[in-house]
Amino acid sequence: MTRAVNRLRTKLSVDEVPAPRAAEDPDAVTQPPAEPPIVVVGPPMSPADDLTPEAPRPRRRSAGTLAMSVFRQYSLPILLVVSVLIYSLWGGDVSSTFNTSANWQNIAASQAVSGVLTLGILLTLVSGNFDLSIGNICGLSSVMTAAAYSHWHFPLVVGILFGIVLGGAVGGMNGFLSTTLRVDPFIITLGTASIILGFIDWYTHGQAIINGIPGSLVTFGRTNFLGIPEIAWVLAVVALLIYYVLEHTPYGRALHAIGSNRAAAKLVGIRVERTITSAFALTGAFAGVAGVLLLAHTGSGNPTIGPTFTLAALASAFLGAVSFKVGRLNVAGTLVAVFFLGVNIQGLTFAGVQNWITEVFTGMTLILAVALAAVLSKERKAKRPTAAPTSSAEQTRNPA
Amino acid sequence: MPSVLAEPRTALTMRGLSKTYNGNLALNSLFLQIRPGEIHALLGGNGSGKSTAIKILAGVVPADPGGELTVGDTVAGVSEWTPAKAHAAGLRFVHQQPAVFPELSIAENLAIGAGFPRGIAGRIDWPALHARTKDLLRKYQIAADPKTPLGLLRAADRSRVAIMRALQDRDDADSGVLILDEPTAALPDAEVAHLLDALRGYAAAGQTILYVSHRLDEVLSVADRVTVLRDGVKVDTVETKGLTEAALIELIVGRPLDRVFPASTVEVTDDAALVVRGLAGGPLRGVDLTLRRGEVLGIAGLLGSGRSELLRMLFGAYPRDAGTLVLDGAPYKPGNPDAAMKAGVAYVPEDRQADALLPGQSVRHNLSAGQSRDYYRGLRFHHRVERADSQRSISDFLIRVFNDEQPIETLSGGNQQKVVIARWLRRRPKVLLLDEPTQGVDVGARSEIYQLIRKATEAGTSVILVASEPEELAHSSDRVAVLRGGRITTIVSAPIDAHRLTELMNSSEGTP
Ligand SMILES: Nc1ncnc2c1ncn2[C@@H]1O[C@H](COP(=O)(O)OP(=O)(O)OP(=O)(O)O)[C@@H](O)[C@H]1O
Ligand SMILES: [Mg+2]
């Protein structure tokens, strides 16, 4: 929720600026500023006006549009609450199983894995690149960490580090290949995903690795701290970390700049290739963390579970971008989206729907998120179109 | 066009056009009549509402309710105005940021406006399309193949293709209005003249033209009447006959402006800030140049002379084949922009859409792009310092914004340009490379920007300036180097005469 708080703070500061000139109340449309910085209504004023620097003008919105935009910002959290209410009031077995702390802990723990994965991919997505191999990297890290304990008898900590570094290495390779070969990362990571799939199959013969996993790791994956699963605490730490990196470091700024306009980013001194490669490596490393958490939670290196995470992570990231900072990938929205997905899949399962609901619901969410993003951006364009009507406006290269 | 003035009918009438953005009036109840066959210029400072008016005419921005449009015989309320209606009524547009498709070929870009010629079974008749495009390209004297992707053309040519696309089906039409938003902002002088000739030709054939420009000399030479906006309000509509540039500036700015270009106040020493020897690569065949500390060195050259490439090489953004560079007495070999920036060099690129703006990012982030490391101390990002800096830049550079969290693309064109200039000037660079820094910037702000550049030179910055307007170059530079055939052929010292510069750029004088 740090994001929301920050958002609130920036909102306040915006209104702070014109405060001495205008009414404090943003809705006081009729009250004229005491000393208008520029003419808003009426005849042109003093001669030098066009040359005077413009003080920010007071923002005035009607209560209606304000309510609408608040609603839009918080539509996803509202949906999450509504979903919870539905399953709680479903009645019968559904409600009684749903409304238990055990269930909540279960959701928190299982979403910790996909949450870490999703937060990790934000780094790559913000820079305007795609990684379709994260689920596979997560699976690879979980299987190979299990193998490291089971076959090679790694100590606990070394095994964990091995899983994370392995993920980072594969991610870094994705980034390196796509920037040096100048191939769309979409293609590269699709290839990587397939290679990993084959490798795991070859290595495990399709068998889960269950022996030799350190007991302390499995305990960690299954116990609670302060009533919350320990691996969910890891998710919280990762969320803070990603939030910090994206919004409060020059590195995060560079990722945003590259995602916005790669050529311009280069011309303000950003080492574009290097930055993209490192973003892929970090995304891979977080997928590695997710893999280790997966191993801790399930207690085995499962060769088939990884790939299913990719789509869920993408769906959550895009769904997250339609809340809080509308139109912008953000950590708070992503977390809400991850839990929105988790709650609904769990709830529907309790309601008696078969396992296939996971894939169907995830797929629907992905489409919904992308459609919603498209509608919202069209709405924004209608509100403040900046260029020609066609969608080509974004691709315009002509100087104005 | 004297006969048309007597005609009572108007080609286009806008009545009571208003537009509110975020509760602020960008355009306030505009009333404007365009006579058939006239060239009418719409003028005003940056953010005064010109593009807004044009976008309303095009039907791409919904106006506030209440206004009315009359085009020829079509009368419609603004609420029912759509792009299709505008087109049917005969309005043709080239927007300030024209919607062109860089990945598609010139021919395809044209066809997207006018439709693809079809052959048997509805397939696209490519030979016919290419032949038609070739004819058009010849007519508009654009040296390019119809199959060239538009993105490979330089900025100026892309603008010309956009104009050509709007005009392609209007050769003989004498109804409707051709509407151009700053068509000449990115064009070099020679091409401006060419384009203006073309516009005059169309007007003589009966075509009505409404256009926006910040180049006042051009307006006075081509327009019949001008309308001036200030802060969204119409100041006046006047005939250009007998109007002087000074009077026009006074109308736009609201007060007389004694000097658009401030005089040099710096004692330029012989102390070299940057020495360039034998620089080659791309179109350059060995450029020798010495930039003295505190001077503004202009570069004059025709389109394709390598002016922009020269600046890019100095910024490490274009490969150098040969040559040595010495910056402040030390060898300077920038391998990338990052290295150039660390050495104290700054660069304002020519194409602001493609190379400078970060769309979707706030004004504040656009201002501090490339500078964010300076705000990061002890693992903390000092947002407050960044905000203070951005407020200062906004007031120093007269950037018109509601607040600095506004996305950059909601600023008017000229204000976007000011953001880009501010981004670099506020770093206090040792060497500042400027490529067409004042394109689309209004007269008032242009004079302010040159004053800020002068102030920077007083603080020790040296400037290399590329500008396609010889006037601008002559008045704001201490010396001007003429680039021809990949070499510097002449260096002109003050007093610099604009006409002489034009001659030097075109003549073969001094070329090896
Ligand atoms: N999409 C938008 N959202 C919010 N404000 C906008 C938007 N588009 C334009 N504005 C504001 O409306 C005002 C008028 O802008 P407009 O683009 O019409 O100016 P202009 O006269 O064309 O200026 P320039 O000469 O710089 O191109 C400006 O203050 C601008 O910031
Ligand atoms: Mg404009």
mmCIF file with all atom_site columns, C-alpha atoms in Angstrom, chain A residues 182-315:
data_model
loop_
_atom_site.group_PDB
_atom_site.id
_atom_site.type_symbol
_atom_site.label_atom_id
_atom_site.label_alt_id
_atom_site.label_comp_id
_atom_site.label_asym_id
_atom_site.label_entity_id
_atom_site.label_seq_id
_atom_site.pdbx_PDB_ins_code
_atom_site.Cartn_x
_atom_site.Cartn_y
_atom_site.Cartn_z
_atom_site.occupancy
_atom_site.B_iso_or_equiv
_atom_site.pdbx_formal_charge
_atom_site.auth_seq_id
_atom_site.auth_comp_id
_atom_site.auth_asym_id
_atom_site.auth_atom_id
_atom_site.pdbx_PDB_model_num
ATOM 1   C CA . ARG A 1 182 ? 18.824 -7.154  -31.801 1.00 0.00 ? 182 ARG A CA 1
ATOM 2   C CA . VAL A 1 183 ? 16.130 -9.788  -31.804 1.00 0.00 ? 183 VAL A CA 1
ATOM 3   C CA . ASP A 1 184 ? 12.779 -9.170  -30.182 1.00 0.00 ? 184 ASP A CA 1
ATOM 4   C CA . PRO A 1 185 ? 13.005 -10.592 -26.641 1.00 0.00 ? 185 PRO A CA 1
ATOM 5   C CA . PHE A 1 186 ? 9.567  -12.045 -27.256 1.00 0.00 ? 186 PHE A CA 1
ATOM 6   C CA . ILE A 1 187 ? 11.162 -14.561 -29.622 1.00 0.00 ? 187 ILE A CA 1
ATOM 7   C CA . ILE A 1 188 ? 14.293 -15.151 -27.567 1.00 0.00 ? 188 ILE A CA 1
ATOM 8   C CA . THR A 1 189 ? 12.415 -15.870 -24.363 1.00 0.00 ? 189 THR A CA 1
ATOM 9   C CA . LEU A 1 190 ? 9.917  -18.086 -26.121 1.00 0.00 ? 190 LEU A CA 1
ATOM 10  C CA . GLY A 1 191 ? 12.920 -20.111 -27.299 1.00 0.00 ? 191 GLY A CA 1
ATOM 11  C CA . THR A 1 192 ? 14.462 -20.106 -23.846 1.00 0.00 ? 192 THR A CA 1
ATOM 12  C CA . ALA A 1 193 ? 11.193 -21.351 -22.379 1.00 0.00 ? 193 ALA A CA 1
ATOM 13  C CA . SER A 1 194 ? 11.159 -24.293 -24.741 1.00 0.00 ? 194 SER A CA 1
ATOM 14  C CA . ILE A 1 195 ? 14.825 -25.135 -24.147 1.00 0.00 ? 195 ILE A CA 1
ATOM 15  C CA . ILE A 1 196 ? 14.331 -25.136 -20.384 1.00 0.00 ? 196 ILE A CA 1
ATOM 16  C CA . LEU A 1 197 ? 11.274 -27.329 -20.762 1.00 0.00 ? 197 LEU A CA 1
ATOM 17  C CA . GLY A 1 198 ? 13.285 -29.882 -22.721 1.00 0.00 ? 198 GLY A CA 1
ATOM 18  C CA . PHE A 1 199 ? 16.257 -29.687 -20.373 1.00 0.00 ? 199 PHE A CA 1
ATOM 19  C CA . ILE A 1 200 ? 14.144 -30.335 -17.286 1.00 0.00 ? 200 ILE A CA 1
ATOM 20  C CA . ASP A 1 201 ? 12.444 -33.262 -18.973 1.00 0.00 ? 201 ASP A CA 1
ATOM 21  C CA . TRP A 1 202 ? 15.813 -34.741 -19.908 1.00 0.00 ? 202 TRP A CA 1
ATOM 22  C CA . TYR A 1 203 ? 17.256 -34.198 -16.463 1.00 0.00 ? 203 TYR A CA 1
ATOM 23  C CA . THR A 1 204 ? 14.347 -35.453 -14.371 1.00 0.00 ? 204 THR A CA 1
ATOM 24  C CA . HIS A 1 205 ? 12.709 -37.909 -16.750 1.00 0.00 ? 205 HIS A CA 1
ATOM 25  C CA . GLY A 1 206 ? 9.505  -36.259 -15.636 1.00 0.00 ? 206 GLY A CA 1
ATOM 26  C CA . GLN A 1 207 ? 10.023 -37.367 -12.029 1.00 0.00 ? 207 GLN A CA 1
ATOM 27  C CA . ALA A 1 208 ? 9.772  -34.938 -9.136  1.00 0.00 ? 208 ALA A CA 1
ATOM 28  C CA . ILE A 1 209 ? 12.831 -34.703 -6.898  1.00 0.00 ? 209 ILE A CA 1
ATOM 29  C CA . ILE A 1 210 ? 11.640 -35.370 -3.389  1.00 0.00 ? 210 ILE A CA 1
ATOM 30  C CA . ASN A 1 211 ? 14.578 -36.781 -1.464  1.00 0.00 ? 211 ASN A CA 1
ATOM 31  C CA . GLY A 1 212 ? 17.169 -34.843 0.425   1.00 0.00 ? 212 GLY A CA 1
ATOM 32  C CA . ILE A 1 213 ? 15.417 -31.488 0.557   1.00 0.00 ? 213 ILE A CA 1
ATOM 33  C CA . PRO A 1 214 ? 16.594 -29.851 3.805   1.00 0.00 ? 214 PRO A CA 1
ATOM 34  C CA . GLY A 1 215 ? 13.928 -30.073 6.473   1.00 0.00 ? 215 GLY A CA 1
ATOM 35  C CA . SER A 1 216 ? 14.534 -26.514 7.595   1.00 0.00 ? 216 SER A CA 1
ATOM 36  C CA . LEU A 1 217 ? 13.700 -25.247 4.089   1.00 0.00 ? 217 LEU A CA 1
ATOM 37  C CA . VAL A 1 218 ? 10.459 -27.195 3.991   1.00 0.00 ? 218 VAL A CA 1
ATOM 38  C CA . THR A 1 219 ? 9.568  -26.042 7.485   1.00 0.00 ? 219 THR A CA 1
ATOM 39  C CA . PHE A 1 220 ? 10.215 -22.470 6.394   1.00 0.00 ? 220 PHE A CA 1
ATOM 40  C CA . GLY A 1 221 ? 7.850  -22.988 3.500   1.00 0.00 ? 221 GLY A CA 1
ATOM 41  C CA . ARG A 1 222 ? 5.067  -24.236 5.713   1.00 0.00 ? 222 ARG A CA 1
ATOM 42  C CA . THR A 1 223 ? 5.130  -22.289 8.921   1.00 0.00 ? 223 THR A CA 1
ATOM 43  C CA . ASN A 1 224 ? 3.720  -18.955 9.889   1.00 0.00 ? 224 ASN A CA 1
ATOM 44  C CA . PHE A 1 225 ? 5.284  -15.977 11.495  1.00 0.00 ? 225 PHE A CA 1
ATOM 45  C CA . LEU A 1 226 ? 2.824  -13.691 13.276  1.00 0.00 ? 226 LEU A CA 1
ATOM 46  C CA . GLY A 1 227 ? 0.003  -15.633 11.697  1.00 0.00 ? 227 GLY A CA 1
ATOM 47  C CA . ILE A 1 228 ? 1.277  -15.044 8.187   1.00 0.00 ? 228 ILE A CA 1
ATOM 48  C CA . PRO A 1 229 ? 3.177  -17.661 6.184   1.00 0.00 ? 229 PRO A CA 1
ATOM 49  C CA . GLU A 1 230 ? 6.891  -17.025 6.252   1.00 0.00 ? 230 GLU A CA 1
ATOM 50  C CA . ILE A 1 231 ? 7.151  -17.128 2.482   1.00 0.00 ? 231 ILE A CA 1
ATOM 51  C CA . ALA A 1 232 ? 4.520  -14.384 2.288   1.00 0.00 ? 232 ALA A CA 1
ATOM 52  C CA . TRP A 1 233 ? 6.910  -12.249 4.321   1.00 0.00 ? 233 TRP A CA 1
ATOM 53  C CA . VAL A 1 234 ? 9.438  -12.819 1.580   1.00 0.00 ? 234 VAL A CA 1
ATOM 54  C CA . LEU A 1 235 ? 6.862  -11.515 -0.879  1.00 0.00 ? 235 LEU A CA 1
ATOM 55  C CA . ALA A 1 236 ? 6.436  -8.383  1.229   1.00 0.00 ? 236 ALA A CA 1
ATOM 56  C CA . VAL A 1 237 ? 10.172 -7.763  1.258   1.00 0.00 ? 237 VAL A CA 1
ATOM 57  C CA . VAL A 1 238 ? 10.434 -8.303  -2.486  1.00 0.00 ? 238 VAL A CA 1
ATOM 58  C CA . ALA A 1 239 ? 7.520  -5.904  -3.051  1.00 0.00 ? 239 ALA A CA 1
ATOM 59  C CA . LEU A 1 240 ? 9.229  -3.179  -1.060  1.00 0.00 ? 240 LEU A CA 1
ATOM 60  C CA . LEU A 1 241 ? 12.467 -3.824  -2.895  1.00 0.00 ? 241 LEU A CA 1
ATOM 61  C CA . ILE A 1 242 ? 10.905 -3.638  -6.359  1.00 0.00 ? 242 ILE A CA 1
ATOM 62  C CA . TYR A 1 243 ? 8.919  -0.566  -5.403  1.00 0.00 ? 243 TYR A CA 1
ATOM 63  C CA . TYR A 1 244 ? 12.093 1.077   -4.200  1.00 0.00 ? 244 TYR A CA 1
ATOM 64  C CA . VAL A 1 245 ? 14.020 0.137   -7.324  1.00 0.00 ? 245 VAL A CA 1
ATOM 65  C CA . LEU A 1 246 ? 11.322 1.246   -9.759  1.00 0.00 ? 246 LEU A CA 1
ATOM 66  C CA . GLU A 1 247 ? 10.322 4.500   -8.138  1.00 0.00 ? 247 GLU A CA 1
ATOM 67  C CA . HIS A 1 248 ? 13.253 5.639   -6.034  1.00 0.00 ? 248 HIS A CA 1
ATOM 68  C CA . THR A 1 249 ? 16.450 4.830   -7.885  1.00 0.00 ? 249 THR A CA 1
ATOM 69  C CA . PRO A 1 250 ? 18.121 6.188   -11.011 1.00 0.00 ? 250 PRO A CA 1
ATOM 70  C CA . TYR A 1 251 ? 18.052 2.625   -12.294 1.00 0.00 ? 251 TYR A CA 1
ATOM 71  C CA . GLY A 1 252 ? 14.249 2.563   -12.098 1.00 0.00 ? 252 GLY A CA 1
ATOM 72  C CA . ARG A 1 253 ? 14.113 5.908   -13.863 1.00 0.00 ? 253 ARG A CA 1
ATOM 73  C CA . ALA A 1 254 ? 16.317 4.522   -16.600 1.00 0.00 ? 254 ALA A CA 1
ATOM 74  C CA . LEU A 1 255 ? 13.991 1.539   -17.053 1.00 0.00 ? 255 LEU A CA 1
ATOM 75  C CA . HIS A 1 256 ? 10.978 3.837   -17.331 1.00 0.00 ? 256 HIS A CA 1
ATOM 76  C CA . ALA A 1 257 ? 12.828 6.054   -19.813 1.00 0.00 ? 257 ALA A CA 1
ATOM 77  C CA . ILE A 1 258 ? 13.822 3.110   -22.005 1.00 0.00 ? 258 ILE A CA 1
ATOM 78  C CA . GLY A 1 259 ? 10.263 1.827   -21.951 1.00 0.00 ? 259 GLY A CA 1
ATOM 79  C CA . SER A 1 260 ? 9.024  5.238   -23.001 1.00 0.00 ? 260 SER A CA 1
ATOM 80  C CA . ASN A 1 261 ? 11.448 6.048   -25.820 1.00 0.00 ? 261 ASN A CA 1
ATOM 81  C CA . ARG A 1 262 ? 14.542 3.997   -26.373 1.00 0.00 ? 262 ARG A CA 1
ATOM 82  C CA . ALA A 1 263 ? 16.273 6.427   -28.739 1.00 0.00 ? 263 ALA A CA 1
ATOM 83  C CA . ALA A 1 264 ? 15.705 9.343   -26.409 1.00 0.00 ? 264 ALA A CA 1
ATOM 84  C CA . ALA A 1 265 ? 16.873 7.305   -23.429 1.00 0.00 ? 265 ALA A CA 1
ATOM 85  C CA . LYS A 1 266 ? 20.140 6.651   -25.203 1.00 0.00 ? 266 LYS A CA 1
ATOM 86  C CA . LEU A 1 267 ? 20.585 10.353  -25.907 1.00 0.00 ? 267 LEU A CA 1
ATOM 87  C CA . VAL A 1 268 ? 20.216 11.267  -22.257 1.00 0.00 ? 268 VAL A CA 1
ATOM 88  C CA . GLY A 1 269 ? 23.172 9.041   -21.457 1.00 0.00 ? 269 GLY A CA 1
ATOM 89  C CA . ILE A 1 270 ? 21.437 5.835   -20.479 1.00 0.00 ? 270 ILE A CA 1
ATOM 90  C CA . ARG A 1 271 ? 23.385 2.708   -21.444 1.00 0.00 ? 271 ARG A CA 1
ATOM 91  C CA . VAL A 1 272 ? 20.352 1.119   -22.980 1.00 0.00 ? 272 VAL A CA 1
ATOM 92  C CA . GLU A 1 273 ? 21.687 -2.354  -23.864 1.00 0.00 ? 273 GLU A CA 1
ATOM 93  C CA . ARG A 1 274 ? 23.388 -2.792  -20.544 1.00 0.00 ? 274 ARG A CA 1
ATOM 94  C CA . THR A 1 275 ? 20.331 -1.676  -18.618 1.00 0.00 ? 275 THR A CA 1
ATOM 95  C CA . ILE A 1 276 ? 18.003 -3.985  -20.503 1.00 0.00 ? 276 ILE A CA 1
ATOM 96  C CA . THR A 1 277 ? 20.324 -6.942  -20.031 1.00 0.00 ? 277 THR A CA 1
ATOM 97  C CA . SER A 1 278 ? 20.509 -6.290  -16.313 1.00 0.00 ? 278 SER A CA 1
ATOM 98  C CA . ALA A 1 279 ? 16.719 -5.972  -16.105 1.00 0.00 ? 279 ALA A CA 1
ATOM 99  C CA . PHE A 1 280 ? 16.387 -9.414  -17.653 1.00 0.00 ? 280 PHE A CA 1
ATOM 100 C CA . ALA A 1 281 ? 18.983 -10.775 -15.258 1.00 0.00 ? 281 ALA A CA 1
ATOM 101 C CA . LEU A 1 282 ? 17.132 -9.337  -12.272 1.00 0.00 ? 282 LEU A CA 1
ATOM 102 C CA . THR A 1 283 ? 13.807 -10.645 -13.524 1.00 0.00 ? 283 THR A CA 1
ATOM 103 C CA . GLY A 1 284 ? 15.474 -14.056 -13.869 1.00 0.00 ? 284 GLY A CA 1
ATOM 104 C CA . ALA A 1 285 ? 16.958 -13.826 -10.383 1.00 0.00 ? 285 ALA A CA 1
ATOM 105 C CA . PHE A 1 286 ? 13.544 -13.044 -8.896  1.00 0.00 ? 286 PHE A CA 1
ATOM 106 C CA . ALA A 1 287 ? 12.147 -15.998 -10.826 1.00 0.00 ? 287 ALA A CA 1
ATOM 107 C CA . GLY A 1 288 ? 14.938 -17.957 -9.126  1.00 0.00 ? 288 GLY A CA 1
ATOM 108 C CA . VAL A 1 289 ? 13.763 -16.713 -5.739  1.00 0.00 ? 289 VAL A CA 1
ATOM 109 C CA . ALA A 1 290 ? 10.232 -17.760 -6.663  1.00 0.00 ? 290 ALA A CA 1
ATOM 110 C CA . GLY A 1 291 ? 11.590 -21.191 -7.611  1.00 0.00 ? 291 GLY A CA 1
ATOM 111 C CA . VAL A 1 292 ? 13.239 -21.623 -4.226  1.00 0.00 ? 292 VAL A CA 1
ATOM 112 C CA . LEU A 1 293 ? 10.014 -20.527 -2.505  1.00 0.00 ? 293 LEU A CA 1
ATOM 113 C CA . LEU A 1 294 ? 8.126  -23.030 -4.623  1.00 0.00 ? 294 LEU A CA 1
ATOM 114 C CA . LEU A 1 295 ? 10.490 -25.766 -3.514  1.00 0.00 ? 295 LEU A CA 1
ATOM 115 C CA . ALA A 1 296 ? 10.120 -24.720 0.117   1.00 0.00 ? 296 ALA A CA 1
ATOM 116 C CA . HIS A 1 297 ? 6.335  -24.607 -0.104  1.00 0.00 ? 297 HIS A CA 1
ATOM 117 C CA . THR A 1 298 ? 5.780  -27.875 -1.978  1.00 0.00 ? 298 THR A CA 1
ATOM 118 C CA . GLY A 1 299 ? 8.736  -29.754 -0.587  1.00 0.00 ? 299 GLY A CA 1
ATOM 119 C CA . SER A 1 300 ? 9.701  -31.169 -3.972  1.00 0.00 ? 300 SER A CA 1
ATOM 120 C CA . GLY A 1 301 ? 11.308 -30.166 -7.247  1.00 0.00 ? 301 GLY A CA 1
ATOM 121 C CA . ASN A 1 302 ? 8.347  -30.580 -9.568  1.00 0.00 ? 302 ASN A CA 1
ATOM 122 C CA . PRO A 1 303 ? 9.286  -30.629 -13.270 1.00 0.00 ? 303 PRO A CA 1
ATOM 123 C CA . THR A 1 304 ? 5.887  -29.614 -14.644 1.00 0.00 ? 304 THR A CA 1
ATOM 124 C CA . ILE A 1 305 ? 4.601  -26.823 -12.449 1.00 0.00 ? 305 ILE A CA 1
ATOM 125 C CA . GLY A 1 306 ? 6.824  -23.931 -13.566 1.00 0.00 ? 306 GLY A CA 1
ATOM 126 C CA . PRO A 1 307 ? 5.515  -23.031 -17.036 1.00 0.00 ? 307 PRO A CA 1
ATOM 127 C CA . THR A 1 308 ? 1.978  -22.452 -15.777 1.00 0.00 ? 308 THR A CA 1
ATOM 128 C CA . PHE A 1 309 ? 3.188  -19.433 -13.832 1.00 0.00 ? 309 PHE A CA 1
ATOM 129 C CA . THR A 1 310 ? 4.183  -17.343 -16.850 1.00 0.00 ? 310 THR A CA 1
ATOM 130 C CA . LEU A 1 311 ? 0.719  -16.435 -17.990 1.00 0.00 ? 311 LEU A CA 1
ATOM 131 C CA . ALA A 1 312 ? -0.521 -15.749 -14.455 1.00 0.00 ? 312 ALA A CA 1
ATOM 132 C CA . ALA A 1 313 ? 2.395  -13.387 -13.878 1.00 0.00 ? 313 ALA A CA 1
ATOM 133 C CA . LEU A 1 314 ? 1.733  -11.466 -17.086 1.00 0.00 ? 314 LEU A CA 1
ATOM 134 C CA . ALA A 1 315 ? -1.977 -11.290 -16.350 1.00 0.00 ? 315 ALA A CA 1
#
